[in-house]
Amino acid sequence: MLAAVFLFGGVAGAALGRGMALRDLEATFRGPPAEARAQFRLRAMRRHLDLTDRQVRELRATLADAETERDRLLSECRPGLDALRDRTDARVKSVLTPDQLTRYEEFEAERRRRPGPPPHGPGHRGRGPGGRGD
């Protein structure tokens, strides 16, 4: 019986911790995307680096500036990236059988409907087929 109480306490604690972490993450991403990315990065830095208040203020400004510049650069590249995506999609479809094409289109539609970042999070590198972590 005592073991069951401890087990229940552990499960409840884990669920509560996860719920609080998800709420914190949702609060971070309510703002504009650039601001959310900067806040997310700053929170991670604060957790791992024991930053002073002065460092936090300076880094907040630095990261906000960097995200604004990132958005500007991406907007300049967006038409070319969209065209590349369309050309790649056409080439992929030309290789598939009719059955595969149907499944591919369903897969792509589901992927586009799914909210949020990729499964490993934004900016995840070195994982998956052909990646360093493969």
Coordinates of N, CA and C in Angstrom, one line a residue:
M1 N 0.8 -1.2 0.0 CA 0.0 0.0 0.0 C 0.9 1.3 0.0
L2 N 1.9 1.2 0.8 CA 2.8 2.4 0.9 C 3.5 2.6 -0.4
A3 N 3.9 1.5 -1.1 CA 4.5 1.7 -2.4 C 3.5 2.3 -3.4
A4 N 2.3 2.0 -3.3 CA 1.3 2.5 -4.2 C 1.1 4.0 -4.0
V5 N 1.2 4.5 -2.7 CA 1.1 5.9 -2.4 C 2.3 6.6 -3.0
F6 N 3.5 6.1 -2.9 CA 4.7 6.7 -3.4 C 4.6 6.7 -5.0
L7 N 4.1 5.6 -5.6 CA 4.0 5.6 -7.0 C 3.0 6.7 -7.5
F8 N 1.9 6.7 -6.8 CA 0.9 7.8 -7.2 C 1.5 9.2 -7.0
G9 N 2.2 9.4 -6.0 CA 2.8 10.7 -5.7 C 3.8 11.0 -6.8
G10 N 4.6 10.1 -7.2 CA 5.6 10.3 -8.3 C 4.9 10.6 -9.6
V11 N 3.9 9.8 -10.0 CA 3.1 10.1 -11.2 C 2.5 11.4 -11.2
A12 N 1.8 11.8 -10.1 CA 1.1 13.1 -10.0 C 2.1 14.2 -10.1
G13 N 3.3 14.1 -9.4 CA 4.3 15.1 -9.5 C 4.9 15.3 -10.9
A14 N 5.1 14.2 -11.6 CA 5.6 14.2 -13.0 C 4.5 14.9 -13.9
A15 N 3.3 14.6 -13.7 CA 2.2 15.2 -14.5 C 2.1 16.6 -14.2
L16 N 2.2 17.0 -13.0 CA 2.1 18.4 -12.6 C 3.2 19.2 -13.2
G17 N 4.4 18.6 -13.1 CA 5.6 19.3 -13.7 C 5.5 19.5 -15.2
R18 N 5.0 18.4 -15.8 CA 4.9 18.5 -17.3 C 3.8 19.6 -17.6
G19 N 2.7 19.6 -16.9 CA 1.7 20.6 -17.2 C 2.2 22.0 -17.0
M20 N 3.0 22.2 -15.9 CA 3.5 23.6 -15.7 C 4.5 23.9 -16.8
A21 N 5.3 23.0 -17.3 CA 6.3 23.2 -18.3 C 5.5 23.6 -19.6
L22 N 4.5 22.9 -19.9 CA 3.7 23.1 -21.1 C 3.0 24.5 -21.1
R23 N 2.5 24.9 -19.9 CA 1.9 26.2 -19.7 C 2.9 27.3 -19.9
D24 N 4.1 27.1 -19.4 CA 5.2 28.1 -19.6 C 5.6 28.2 -21.0
L25 N 5.7 27.1 -21.7 CA 6.0 27.1 -23.1 C 4.9 27.8 -24.0
E26 N 3.7 27.5 -23.7 CA 2.6 28.1 -24.4 C 2.6 29.6 -24.2
A27 N 2.9 30.1 -23.0 CA 3.0 31.5 -22.7 C 4.1 32.2 -23.5
T28 N 5.2 31.4 -23.6 CA 6.3 32.0 -24.4 C 5.9 32.2 -25.9
F29 N 5.2 31.3 -26.4 CA 4.8 31.4 -27.9 C 3.6 32.1 -28.2
R30 N 3.0 32.8 -27.2 CA 1.8 33.6 -27.5 C 2.2 34.9 -28.2
G31 N 3.3 35.4 -28.0 CA 3.8 36.7 -28.7 C 4.1 36.5 -30.1
P32 N 4.6 37.6 -30.8 CA 5.0 37.4 -32.2 C 6.1 36.4 -32.3
P33 N 6.3 35.7 -33.4 CA 7.2 34.6 -33.5 C 8.7 35.0 -33.1
A34 N 9.1 36.2 -33.6 CA 10.5 36.6 -33.3 C 10.7 36.8 -31.8
E35 N 9.7 37.4 -31.2 CA 9.8 37.7 -29.8 C 9.8 36.3 -29.0
A36 N 8.9 35.4 -29.4 CA 8.8 34.1 -28.8 C 10.1 33.3 -28.9
R37 N 10.8 33.4 -30.1 CA 12.0 32.7 -30.2 C 13.1 33.3 -29.3
A38 N 13.1 34.6 -29.2 CA 14.1 35.3 -28.4 C 13.9 34.9 -26.9
Q39 N 12.6 35.0 -26.5 CA 12.3 34.6 -25.1 C 12.7 33.2 -24.8
F40 N 12.4 32.3 -25.7 CA 12.7 30.9 -25.5 C 14.2 30.7 -25.3
R41 N 15.0 31.3 -26.2 CA 16.4 31.2 -26.1 C 16.9 31.8 -24.8
L42 N 16.4 32.9 -24.4 CA 16.9 33.6 -23.2 C 16.6 32.8 -22.0
R43 N 15.4 32.2 -22.0 CA 15.0 31.3 -20.8 C 16.0 30.2 -20.7
A44 N 16.3 29.6 -21.8 CA 17.3 28.4 -21.8 C 18.6 28.9 -21.3
M45 N 19.1 30.1 -21.7 CA 20.4 30.6 -21.3 C 20.3 30.9 -19.8
R46 N 19.2 31.5 -19.3 CA 19.1 31.8 -17.9 C 19.2 30.5 -17.0
R47 N 18.5 29.4 -17.5 CA 18.6 28.2 -16.8 C 20.0 27.6 -16.7
H48 N 20.7 27.7 -17.7 CA 22.0 27.0 -17.8 C 23.2 27.9 -17.4
L49 N 23.1 29.2 -17.4 CA 24.3 30.1 -17.3 C 24.3 31.0 -16.1
D50 N 23.3 30.9 -15.2 CA 23.3 31.8 -14.0 C 23.6 33.3 -14.4
L51 N 22.8 33.8 -15.3 CA 23.1 35.2 -15.8 C 22.7 36.2 -14.7
T52 N 23.4 37.3 -14.7 CA 23.0 38.4 -13.8 C 21.9 39.2 -14.5
D53 N 21.2 40.1 -13.7 CA 20.1 40.9 -14.2 C 20.6 41.8 -15.4
R54 N 21.8 42.3 -15.3 CA 22.4 43.1 -16.3 C 22.6 42.3 -17.6
Q55 N 23.1 41.1 -17.5 CA 23.3 40.2 -18.6 C 22.0 39.9 -19.3
V56 N 21.0 39.6 -18.5 CA 19.7 39.3 -19.0 C 19.1 40.5 -19.9
R57 N 19.3 41.7 -19.3 CA 18.8 42.9 -20.1 C 19.5 43.0 -21.4
E58 N 20.9 42.9 -21.4 CA 21.7 43.0 -22.6 C 21.3 41.9 -23.6
L59 N 21.2 40.7 -23.1 CA 21.0 39.6 -24.0 C 19.6 39.7 -24.6
R60 N 18.6 40.1 -23.8 CA 17.2 40.3 -24.3 C 17.2 41.2 -25.5
A61 N 18.0 42.3 -25.4 CA 18.0 43.3 -26.5 C 18.8 42.7 -27.7
T62 N 19.9 42.0 -27.4 CA 20.7 41.4 -28.5 C 19.9 40.3 -29.2
L63 N 19.2 39.5 -28.5 CA 18.4 38.4 -29.1 C 17.2 38.9 -29.9
A64 N 16.6 40.0 -29.4 CA 15.5 40.6 -30.1 C 15.9 41.2 -31.4
D65 N 17.1 41.9 -31.4 CA 17.6 42.5 -32.6 C 17.9 41.4 -33.6
A66 N 18.5 40.3 -33.1 CA 18.9 39.2 -34.0 C 17.7 38.5 -34.6
E67 N 16.6 38.4 -33.9 CA 15.4 37.8 -34.4 C 14.7 38.7 -35.4
T68 N 14.8 40.0 -35.2 CA 14.2 40.9 -36.2 C 15.0 40.9 -37.5
E69 N 16.3 40.8 -37.4 CA 17.2 40.7 -38.6 C 16.9 39.4 -39.3
R70 N 16.8 38.3 -38.5 CA 16.5 37.0 -39.1 C 15.2 37.0 -39.9
D71 N 14.2 37.6 -39.3 CA 12.9 37.7 -40.0 C 13.0 38.5 -41.3
R72 N 13.8 39.6 -41.3 CA 14.0 40.4 -42.5 C 14.7 39.6 -43.5
L73 N 15.8 38.9 -43.2 CA 16.5 38.1 -44.1 C 15.7 37.0 -44.7
L74 N 14.9 36.3 -43.9 CA 14.1 35.2 -44.3 C 13.0 35.8 -45.3
S75 N 12.4 36.9 -45.0 CA 11.4 37.5 -45.9 C 12.0 37.8 -47.3
E76 N 13.3 38.2 -47.4 CA 13.9 38.4 -48.6 C 14.1 37.1 -49.4
C77 N 14.4 36.0 -48.7 CA 14.6 34.7 -49.3 C 13.3 33.9 -49.6
R78 N 12.2 34.3 -48.9 CA 11.0 33.5 -49.0 C 10.5 33.1 -50.4
P79 N 10.5 34.1 -51.4 CA 10.1 33.7 -52.7 C 10.9 32.6 -53.3
G80 N 12.2 32.7 -53.2 CA 13.1 31.6 -53.7 C 12.9 30.3 -53.0
L81 N 12.7 30.3 -51.7 CA 12.5 29.1 -50.9 C 11.2 28.5 -51.3
D82 N 10.1 29.3 -51.5 CA 8.8 28.8 -52.0 C 8.9 28.1 -53.3
A83 N 9.7 28.7 -54.2 CA 9.8 28.2 -55.6 C 10.6 26.9 -55.5
L84 N 11.6 26.8 -54.7 CA 12.4 25.6 -54.5 C 11.5 24.5 -54.0
R85 N 10.7 24.8 -53.0 CA 9.8 23.8 -52.4 C 8.8 23.3 -53.5
D86 N 8.3 24.1 -54.3 CA 7.4 23.7 -55.4 C 8.1 22.8 -56.4
R87 N 9.3 23.2 -56.8 CA 10.0 22.4 -57.8 C 10.4 21.0 -57.2
T88 N 10.8 21.0 -56.0 CA 11.1 19.7 -55.3 C 9.9 18.9 -55.2
D89 N 8.8 19.4 -54.8 CA 7.5 18.7 -54.7 C 7.1 18.1 -56.0
A90 N 7.3 18.8 -57.1 CA 6.9 18.3 -58.5 C 7.9 17.1 -58.8
R91 N 9.2 17.3 -58.5 CA 10.1 16.2 -58.8 C 9.8 14.9 -58.0
V92 N 9.5 15.1 -56.7 CA 9.2 14.0 -55.9 C 7.9 13.3 -56.4
K93 N 6.9 14.0 -56.8 CA 5.7 13.4 -57.3 C 5.9 12.7 -58.6
S94 N 6.8 13.1 -59.4 CA 7.1 12.5 -60.7 C 7.7 11.1 -60.6
V95 N 8.3 10.8 -59.4 CA 8.9 9.5 -59.2 C 8.0 8.5 -58.6
L96 N 6.9 9.0 -58.0 CA 6.0 8.1 -57.2 C 5.0 7.4 -58.1
T97 N 4.5 6.2 -57.7 CA 3.4 5.5 -58.4 C 2.1 6.2 -58.0
P98 N 1.0 5.9 -58.7 CA -0.2 6.5 -58.4 C -0.6 6.3 -56.9
D99 N -0.5 5.1 -56.4 CA -0.8 4.8 -55.0 C 0.1 5.6 -54.1
Q100 N 1.4 5.6 -54.3 CA 2.3 6.3 -53.5 C 2.0 7.8 -53.5
L101 N 1.6 8.3 -54.7 CA 1.3 9.7 -54.8 C 0.1 10.1 -53.9
T102 N -0.9 9.2 -53.9 CA -2.1 9.5 -53.1 C -1.7 9.5 -51.6
R103 N -0.9 8.5 -51.2 CA -0.4 8.5 -49.8 C 0.5 9.7 -49.5
Y104 N 1.3 10.1 -50.4 CA 2.2 11.2 -50.2 C 1.4 12.5 -50.0
E105 N 0.4 12.7 -50.8 CA -0.4 13.9 -50.7 C -1.2 13.9 -49.4
E106 N -1.6 12.8 -48.9 CA -2.3 12.7 -47.6 C -1.3 13.0 -46.5
F107 N -0.1 12.5 -46.6 CA 1.0 12.7 -45.7 C 1.3 14.2 -45.6
E108 N 1.5 14.8 -46.7 CA 1.8 16.2 -46.8 C 0.7 17.1 -46.2
A109 N -0.6 16.7 -46.5 CA -1.7 17.5 -46.0 C -1.7 17.4 -44.5
E110 N -1.5 16.3 -43.9 CA -1.4 16.1 -42.5 C -0.3 16.9 -41.9
R111 N 0.9 16.8 -42.5 CA 2.0 17.6 -42.0 C 1.8 19.1 -42.0
R112 N 1.1 19.6 -43.0 CA 0.8 21.0 -43.0 C -0.3 21.4 -42.0
R113 N -1.2 20.5 -41.7 CA -2.2 20.8 -40.7 C -1.7 20.8 -39.2
R114 N -0.6 20.0 -39.0 CA 0.0 19.9 -37.7 C 0.6 21.2 -37.2
P115 N 0.1 21.7 -36.1 CA 0.6 23.0 -35.6 C 2.0 22.8 -34.9
G116 N 2.7 23.8 -34.7 CA 3.9 23.8 -33.9 C 5.2 23.5 -34.7
P117 N 6.3 23.4 -34.0 CA 7.6 23.2 -34.7 C 7.7 21.7 -35.1
P118 N 8.8 21.4 -35.8 CA 9.0 20.0 -36.2 C 9.2 19.2 -34.9
P119 N 9.0 17.9 -35.1 CA 9.1 17.0 -33.9 C 10.2 17.2 -32.9
H120 N 11.4 17.5 -33.5 CA 12.6 17.7 -32.6 C 12.8 19.2 -32.2
G121 N 11.8 20.0 -32.6 CA 11.9 21.4 -32.2 C 12.5 22.3 -33.3
P122 N 12.4 23.6 -33.2 CA 13.0 24.5 -34.2 C 14.5 24.4 -34.2
G123 N 15.1 24.4 -35.4 CA 16.5 24.4 -35.5 C 17.2 23.2 -35.2
H124 N 16.5 22.0 -35.0 CA 17.1 20.8 -34.7 C 18.0 20.3 -35.8
R125 N 19.2 20.0 -35.5 CA 20.2 19.6 -36.5 C 20.7 18.2 -36.2
G126 N 21.2 17.6 -37.3 CA 21.9 16.3 -37.2 C 21.1 15.1 -36.8
R127 N 19.8 15.1 -37.1 CA 19.0 14.0 -36.8 C 18.2 13.6 -38.0
G128 N 17.8 12.3 -38.1 CA 17.0 11.8 -39.2 C 17.8 11.3 -40.3
P129 N 17.1 10.9 -41.4 CA 17.8 10.3 -42.5 C 18.9 11.2 -43.1
G130 N 20.1 10.7 -43.2 CA 21.1 11.5 -43.8 C 21.8 12.5 -42.8
G131 N 21.2 12.7 -41.7 CA 21.8 13.6 -40.7 C 22.9 12.9 -39.9
R132 N 23.6 13.7 -39.1 CA 24.7 13.2 -38.4 C 24.3 12.2 -37.3
G133 N 23.0 12.3 -36.8 CA 22.5 11.4 -35.8 C 21.9 10.2 -36.3
D134 N 21.9 10.0 -37.6 CA 21.3 8.8 -38.2 C 22.0 7.5 -38.0

